[in-house]
């Protein structure tokens, strides 16, 4: 995941000590790691959506661009992330049960070493990206409509079935089937992200597997409505400015419009357009498939889950589910 410079003010030893103290305080054990929920999205959002663009550094540089007039009903802000750094670390592994972000309690993370360890194997790559902030008023109004939507209710019920069907027999305590539900706005932002990634890959020559996404979907308290599409790969593909140049007026409007137009039809329709999870099905997507929305799992942060075209473009006569403004609908 993208890492910024907000930790540089702390000494490495202090960071290691803080992590170790929290881990040991949570378990009191030396031989087994415990899941520590680290909120990386909030500090990333604070940097990306800051009112004023921070000064550039060797690791991070960003510049605001003007939102095209035809798109200002959808996007509140568009920014070029000209430099970013991504660090990936192996902190542990699981036995028997595979880790699952939607059912993280079914697998216990085991540390790499039985002894106290102040380092983990990691890799670091650099790249570039595009940050898009959807209008909060548009998202809030759509989210309010979705509270009574039968289509969104089907997604919520499917999530509960998904978690219940995968509940580990070793869980003896309270079990909440809706724990981890990402929320309505996440589905809309995630779907928009996949549409843009596929369009960028088709029209602009980027391999979709070299792109990544970060979805900043907040709630009533943390009103985040952002998408970061970035490339961070060891080769030179993601460092030559090809991605950030797509935010220029001559390209960006065409890419967004083509993405929405492509979302309106799929060669698997009407089967794809009519798909909704219904009991006993527990898959976590609606009108989405390999033809129209799915991307490689190295690109998607949620394994091609929580996707549905019907929430961005009308797939029939029912248009009250759609987030996008009327002037952008196909």
Short mmCIF file of C-alpha atoms in Angstrom, two decimals:
data_model
loop_
_atom_site.label_atom_id
_atom_site.label_comp_id
_atom_site.label_asym_id
_atom_site.label_seq_id
_atom_site.Cartn_x
_atom_site.Cartn_y
_atom_site.Cartn_z
CA UNK A 1 0.00 0.00 0.00
CA UNK A 2 1.27 3.53 -0.66
CA UNK A 3 3.43 4.92 2.13
CA UNK A 4 3.98 8.63 2.67
CA UNK A 5 6.39 10.62 4.79
CA UNK A 6 4.31 11.21 7.92
CA UNK A 7 6.39 8.69 9.95
CA UNK A 8 9.79 10.24 9.20
CA UNK A 9 9.62 12.43 12.30
CA UNK A 10 9.91 9.32 14.48
CA UNK A 11 13.11 7.39 15.07
CA UNK A 12 13.10 3.76 13.79
CA UNK A 13 13.76 2.40 17.29
CA UNK A 14 10.77 4.29 18.68
CA UNK A 15 8.47 2.90 15.98
CA UNK A 16 9.67 -0.66 16.56
CA UNK A 17 9.22 -0.29 20.32
CA UNK A 18 5.69 1.08 19.91
CA UNK A 19 4.64 -1.77 17.61
CA UNK A 20 6.14 -4.40 19.90
CA UNK A 21 4.55 -2.86 23.00
CA UNK A 22 1.12 -2.85 21.39
CA UNK A 23 1.50 -6.42 20.22
CA UNK A 24 2.64 -7.73 23.58
CA UNK A 25 0.09 -5.68 25.44
CA UNK A 26 -2.71 -7.19 23.37
CA UNK A 27 -1.69 -10.82 23.91
CA UNK A 28 1.02 -11.18 26.54
CA UNK A 29 2.52 -13.91 24.36
CA UNK A 30 5.89 -14.08 22.65
CA UNK A 31 5.25 -16.83 20.15
CA UNK A 32 2.12 -15.75 18.39
CA UNK A 33 1.27 -12.55 16.57
CA UNK A 34 -2.04 -10.84 17.10
CA UNK A 35 -4.01 -8.91 14.59
CA UNK A 36 -3.41 -5.21 15.19
CA UNK A 37 -5.79 -3.02 13.29
CA UNK A 38 -3.67 -0.25 11.84
CA UNK A 39 -5.58 2.56 10.19
CA UNK A 40 -3.40 3.50 7.23
CA UNK A 41 -6.25 4.96 5.21
CA UNK A 42 -6.79 7.96 7.48
CA UNK A 43 -3.26 9.41 7.29
CA UNK A 44 -3.12 8.66 3.57
CA UNK A 45 -6.42 10.47 3.07
CA UNK A 46 -5.22 13.42 5.14
CA UNK A 47 -2.28 13.85 2.77
CA UNK A 48 -4.10 13.17 -0.50
CA UNK A 49 -7.18 15.30 0.28
CA UNK A 50 -5.39 18.09 2.14
CA UNK A 51 -6.64 21.59 1.24
CA UNK A 52 -3.09 22.53 0.30
CA UNK A 53 -0.79 20.23 -1.63
CA UNK A 54 2.19 19.28 0.58
CA UNK A 55 5.71 20.16 -0.42
CA UNK A 56 7.30 17.50 -2.66
CA UNK A 57 9.83 15.06 -1.22
CA UNK A 58 11.91 12.23 -2.63
CA UNK A 59 9.08 9.81 -1.78
CA UNK A 60 5.96 11.82 -2.54
CA UNK A 61 4.94 14.62 -4.87
CA UNK A 62 1.44 15.72 -5.83
CA UNK A 63 -0.14 18.48 -7.90
CA UNK A 64 -3.77 19.59 -8.27
CA UNK A 65 -5.33 19.90 -11.70
CA UNK A 66 -8.53 21.61 -12.78
CA UNK A 67 -11.59 19.40 -12.87
CA UNK A 68 -13.18 19.58 -16.35
CA UNK A 69 -16.45 21.50 -16.32
CA UNK A 70 -18.36 18.51 -17.64
CA UNK A 71 -17.10 16.35 -14.75
CA UNK A 72 -17.42 18.79 -11.84
CA UNK A 73 -20.82 17.31 -10.98
CA UNK A 74 -19.08 14.01 -10.15
CA UNK A 75 -15.57 14.92 -8.96
CA UNK A 76 -14.71 17.55 -6.38
CA UNK A 77 -10.96 17.23 -6.87
CA UNK A 78 -8.50 15.61 -9.27
CA UNK A 79 -4.80 15.39 -8.38
CA UNK A 80 -1.70 14.05 -10.05
CA UNK A 81 0.41 11.95 -7.68
CA UNK A 82 3.68 12.34 -9.52
CA UNK A 83 5.74 10.31 -7.06
CA UNK A 84 4.81 7.77 -4.42
CA UNK A 85 6.47 4.92 -2.62
CA UNK A 86 4.91 1.55 -1.85
CA UNK A 87 6.33 -0.73 0.84
CA UNK A 88 5.22 -4.32 1.29
CA UNK A 89 6.22 -6.34 4.34
CA UNK A 90 5.71 -9.98 5.31
CA UNK A 91 4.67 -9.87 8.97
CA UNK A 92 3.38 -13.41 9.43
CA UNK A 93 1.49 -16.35 8.03
CA UNK A 94 -1.51 -18.54 8.84
CA UNK A 95 -2.04 -22.27 9.23
CA UNK A 96 -5.03 -24.36 8.10
CA UNK A 97 -7.34 -21.43 7.36
CA UNK A 98 -6.44 -18.95 4.64
CA UNK A 99 -6.69 -15.28 5.63
CA UNK A 100 -9.76 -13.48 4.34
CA UNK A 101 -10.31 -9.71 4.68
CA UNK A 102 -14.06 -10.27 5.03
CA UNK A 103 -13.66 -12.95 7.75
CA UNK A 104 -10.37 -12.13 9.39
CA UNK A 105 -11.25 -13.90 12.64
CA UNK A 106 -11.14 -17.36 11.01
CA UNK A 107 -7.35 -17.32 10.78
CA UNK A 108 -4.75 -16.48 13.43
CA UNK A 109 -1.62 -14.73 12.25
CA UNK A 110 1.58 -16.45 13.34
CA UNK A 111 4.78 -14.47 13.68
CA UNK A 112 7.82 -15.22 11.56
CA UNK A 113 10.02 -15.87 14.57
CA UNK A 114 9.47 -17.23 18.08
CA UNK A 115 11.91 -14.73 19.50
CA UNK A 116 11.46 -10.99 19.66
CA UNK A 117 12.10 -9.61 16.19
CA UNK A 118 12.54 -5.98 15.21
CA UNK A 119 12.56 -6.47 11.45
CA UNK A 120 10.52 -8.22 8.75
CA UNK A 121 11.33 -8.96 5.10
CA UNK A 122 10.02 -6.17 2.90
CA UNK A 123 10.25 -4.71 -0.57
CA UNK A 124 9.95 -1.14 -1.77
CA UNK A 125 8.91 0.18 -5.18
CA UNK A 126 8.10 3.62 -6.50
CA UNK A 127 5.50 4.81 -8.94
CA UNK A 128 2.84 7.40 -9.73
CA UNK A 129 -0.92 7.71 -9.55
CA UNK A 130 -4.18 9.59 -9.93
CA UNK A 131 -6.25 10.69 -6.94
CA UNK A 132 -9.95 11.38 -7.49
CA UNK A 133 -12.32 12.77 -4.88
CA UNK A 134 -16.02 12.26 -5.54
CA UNK A 135 -18.36 15.04 -4.43
CA UNK A 136 -19.47 14.42 -0.86
CA UNK A 137 -22.91 15.96 -1.36
CA UNK A 138 -23.53 13.67 -4.33
CA UNK A 139 -22.39 10.61 -2.41
CA UNK A 140 -24.39 11.49 0.73
CA UNK A 141 -27.60 11.95 -1.25
CA UNK A 142 -27.06 8.65 -3.10
CA UNK A 143 -26.19 6.82 0.10
CA UNK A 144 -29.40 8.06 1.72
CA UNK A 145 -31.41 6.65 -1.21
CA UNK A 146 -29.61 3.33 -0.98
CA UNK A 147 -30.75 2.76 2.60
CA UNK A 148 -34.15 1.73 1.21
CA UNK A 149 -32.90 0.09 -1.97
CA UNK A 150 -33.86 -3.61 -2.35
CA UNK A 151 -30.75 -4.12 -4.51
CA UNK A 152 -28.46 -2.82 -1.78
CA UNK A 153 -30.38 -4.85 0.79
CA UNK A 154 -29.58 -7.96 -1.28
CA UNK A 155 -25.87 -7.09 -1.06
CA UNK A 156 -26.05 -6.64 2.71
CA UNK A 157 -27.87 -9.95 3.21
CA UNK A 158 -25.38 -11.75 0.97
CA UNK A 159 -22.52 -10.40 3.08
CA UNK A 160 -24.10 -11.83 6.21
CA UNK A 161 -24.54 -15.23 4.52
CA UNK A 162 -20.97 -15.09 3.22
CA UNK A 163 -19.57 -14.58 6.72
CA UNK A 164 -21.88 -17.13 8.34
CA UNK A 165 -21.04 -19.83 5.78
CA UNK A 166 -17.31 -19.32 6.38
CA UNK A 167 -17.46 -19.14 10.15
CA UNK A 168 -14.68 -21.23 11.61
CA UNK A 169 -15.62 -24.05 14.01
CA UNK A 170 -12.89 -22.78 16.34
CA UNK A 171 -14.79 -19.54 16.99
CA UNK A 172 -16.59 -20.01 20.28
CA UNK A 173 -17.29 -16.41 21.22
CA UNK A 174 -19.85 -13.94 19.87
CA UNK A 175 -20.10 -13.84 16.09
CA UNK A 176 -21.42 -10.81 14.20
CA UNK A 177 -22.25 -11.73 10.59
CA UNK A 178 -22.19 -8.06 9.52
CA UNK A 179 -18.81 -7.27 11.02
CA UNK A 180 -16.63 -5.74 8.31
CA UNK A 181 -19.45 -4.65 6.00
CA UNK A 182 -17.72 -1.94 3.91
CA UNK A 183 -20.83 0.19 3.38
CA UNK A 184 -22.80 1.43 0.41
CA UNK A 185 -20.36 4.09 -0.71
CA UNK A 186 -17.54 1.56 -0.88
CA UNK A 187 -19.41 -0.43 -3.53
CA UNK A 188 -19.93 2.68 -5.66
CA UNK A 189 -16.32 3.88 -5.35
CA UNK A 190 -14.91 0.39 -5.89
CA UNK A 191 -16.99 -0.09 -9.03
CA UNK A 192 -15.90 3.29 -10.40
CA UNK A 193 -12.28 2.42 -9.69
CA UNK A 194 -12.50 -0.85 -11.64
CA UNK A 195 -14.17 0.87 -14.58
CA UNK A 196 -11.39 3.45 -14.78
CA UNK A 197 -8.63 0.85 -14.37
CA UNK A 198 -10.02 -1.24 -17.22
CA UNK A 199 -10.40 1.81 -19.46
CA UNK A 200 -6.89 3.02 -18.73
CA UNK A 201 -5.53 -0.43 -19.54
CA UNK A 202 -7.50 -0.66 -22.80
CA UNK A 203 -7.03 2.85 -24.10
CA UNK A 204 -3.72 4.00 -22.73
CA UNK A 205 -1.53 0.93 -22.90
CA UNK A 206 -1.06 0.22 -19.20
CA UNK A 207 -1.15 -3.40 -18.16
CA UNK A 208 -3.99 -3.66 -15.63
CA UNK A 209 -1.90 -6.01 -13.49
CA UNK A 210 0.62 -3.20 -12.97
CA UNK A 211 -2.07 -0.91 -11.55
CA UNK A 212 -3.33 -0.84 -7.98
CA UNK A 213 -6.18 0.82 -6.14
CA UNK A 214 -6.87 2.35 -2.76
CA UNK A 215 -10.49 3.07 -1.90
CA UNK A 216 -11.15 5.77 0.70
CA UNK A 217 -14.78 5.13 1.65
CA UNK A 218 -15.65 6.77 4.93
CA UNK A 219 -18.85 6.97 6.90
CA UNK A 220 -20.96 9.62 8.60
CA UNK A 221 -18.10 10.50 10.93
CA UNK A 222 -15.24 10.21 8.42
CA UNK A 223 -16.60 11.58 5.17
CA UNK A 224 -14.06 10.11 2.78
CA UNK A 225 -15.00 9.63 -0.87
CA UNK A 226 -11.75 9.10 -2.74
CA UNK A 227 -9.99 6.74 -5.14
CA UNK A 228 -6.27 6.38 -5.71
CA UNK A 229 -5.29 4.51 -8.88
CA UNK A 230 -1.56 4.02 -8.94
CA UNK A 231 1.22 2.00 -10.42
CA UNK A 232 4.14 0.81 -8.33
CA UNK A 233 6.15 -1.87 -10.10
CA UNK A 234 9.86 -2.66 -10.20
CA UNK A 235 10.24 -1.74 -13.89
CA UNK A 236 10.06 1.71 -15.50
CA UNK A 237 6.45 1.51 -16.67
CA UNK A 238 5.12 3.37 -13.65
CA UNK A 239 7.73 6.11 -13.41
CA UNK A 240 7.58 7.87 -16.77
CA UNK A 241 4.53 10.06 -16.19
CA UNK A 242 2.18 8.10 -18.42
CA UNK A 243 -0.47 7.69 -15.73
CA UNK A 244 -0.53 11.21 -14.32
CA UNK A 245 -0.76 12.65 -17.84
CA UNK A 246 -4.20 11.06 -18.18
CA UNK A 247 -5.67 13.73 -15.91
CA UNK A 248 -5.13 16.40 -18.56
CA UNK A 249 -8.30 17.88 -20.06
CA UNK A 250 -7.67 16.28 -23.44
CA UNK A 251 -7.69 12.78 -21.94
CA UNK A 252 -9.52 12.67 -18.62
CA UNK A 253 -13.04 13.50 -19.77
CA UNK A 254 -12.80 10.99 -22.63
CA UNK A 255 -11.58 8.24 -20.28
CA UNK A 256 -14.37 8.81 -17.73
CA UNK A 257 -17.06 8.91 -20.39
CA UNK A 258 -15.77 5.78 -22.08
CA UNK A 259 -15.62 3.98 -18.74
CA UNK A 260 -19.28 4.78 -18.02
CA UNK A 261 -20.35 3.92 -21.56
CA UNK A 262 -18.61 0.55 -21.33
CA UNK A 263 -20.33 -0.08 -17.99
CA UNK A 264 -23.75 0.29 -19.60
CA UNK A 265 -23.35 -2.89 -21.62
CA UNK A 266 -21.64 -6.23 -21.21
CA UNK A 267 -21.43 -9.10 -23.67
CA UNK A 268 -22.75 -11.32 -20.87
CA UNK A 269 -25.97 -9.27 -20.59
CA UNK A 270 -28.74 -9.83 -19.71
CA UNK A 271 -27.35 -12.47 -17.33
CA UNK A 272 -24.76 -10.07 -15.93
CA UNK A 273 -27.08 -7.04 -15.73
CA UNK A 274 -29.73 -9.02 -13.84
CA UNK A 275 -27.37 -10.68 -11.38
CA UNK A 276 -28.00 -10.07 -7.68
CA UNK A 277 -27.02 -12.35 -4.79
CA UNK A 278 -30.11 -14.11 -3.48
CA UNK A 279 -30.51 -16.75 -0.83
CA UNK A 280 -28.77 -19.22 -0.75
CA UNK A 281 -26.10 -17.52 -2.94
CA UNK A 282 -23.43 -15.66 -0.96
CA UNK A 283 -21.19 -14.17 -3.65
CA UNK A 284 -20.34 -10.52 -3.03
CA UNK A 285 -20.98 -8.87 -6.38
CA UNK A 286 -24.00 -7.95 -8.45
CA UNK A 287 -23.91 -6.87 -12.08
CA UNK A 288 -20.22 -7.62 -12.55
CA UNK A 289 -18.19 -10.30 -14.32
CA UNK A 290 -14.86 -10.94 -16.03
CA UNK A 291 -16.11 -9.21 -19.16
CA UNK A 292 -17.11 -5.87 -17.66
CA UNK A 293 -15.63 -5.24 -14.20
CA UNK A 294 -13.26 -7.89 -12.83
CA UNK A 295 -9.53 -7.16 -12.83
CA UNK A 296 -6.52 -9.19 -11.76
CA UNK A 297 -6.41 -9.95 -8.05
CA UNK A 298 -3.03 -8.24 -7.77
CA UNK A 299 -4.83 -5.04 -8.78
CA UNK A 300 -8.03 -5.29 -6.71
CA UNK A 301 -7.77 -4.74 -2.96
CA UNK A 302 -10.85 -6.87 -2.22
CA UNK A 303 -10.54 -9.84 -4.59
CA UNK A 304 -13.19 -8.60 -7.08
CA UNK A 305 -15.85 -8.36 -4.39
CA UNK A 306 -18.29 -5.50 -3.75
CA UNK A 307 -18.87 -4.55 -7.39
CA UNK A 308 -22.11 -3.67 -9.17
CA UNK A 309 -22.58 -1.67 -12.39
CA UNK A 310 -26.22 -0.83 -11.64
CA UNK A 311 -25.14 1.70 -9.02
CA UNK A 312 -23.19 3.81 -11.55
CA UNK A 313 -25.14 3.52 -14.80
CA UNK A 314 -28.78 2.57 -15.48
CA UNK A 315 -29.10 -1.02 -16.67
CA UNK A 316 -32.82 -0.80 -17.30
CA UNK A 317 -35.77 1.44 -16.59
CA UNK A 318 -34.82 1.78 -12.92
CA UNK A 319 -32.56 4.86 -12.67
CA UNK A 320 -33.02 5.78 -9.01
CA UNK A 321 -30.09 3.54 -8.04
CA UNK A 322 -27.51 5.48 -10.07
CA UNK A 323 -24.81 7.66 -8.51
CA UNK A 324 -23.52 9.47 -11.60
CA UNK A 325 -25.11 12.79 -12.64
CA UNK A 326 -27.57 12.76 -15.53
CA UNK A 327 -25.20 14.53 -17.94
CA UNK A 328 -22.67 11.68 -17.60
CA UNK A 329 -25.04 8.74 -17.97
CA UNK A 330 -24.78 6.83 -21.26
#
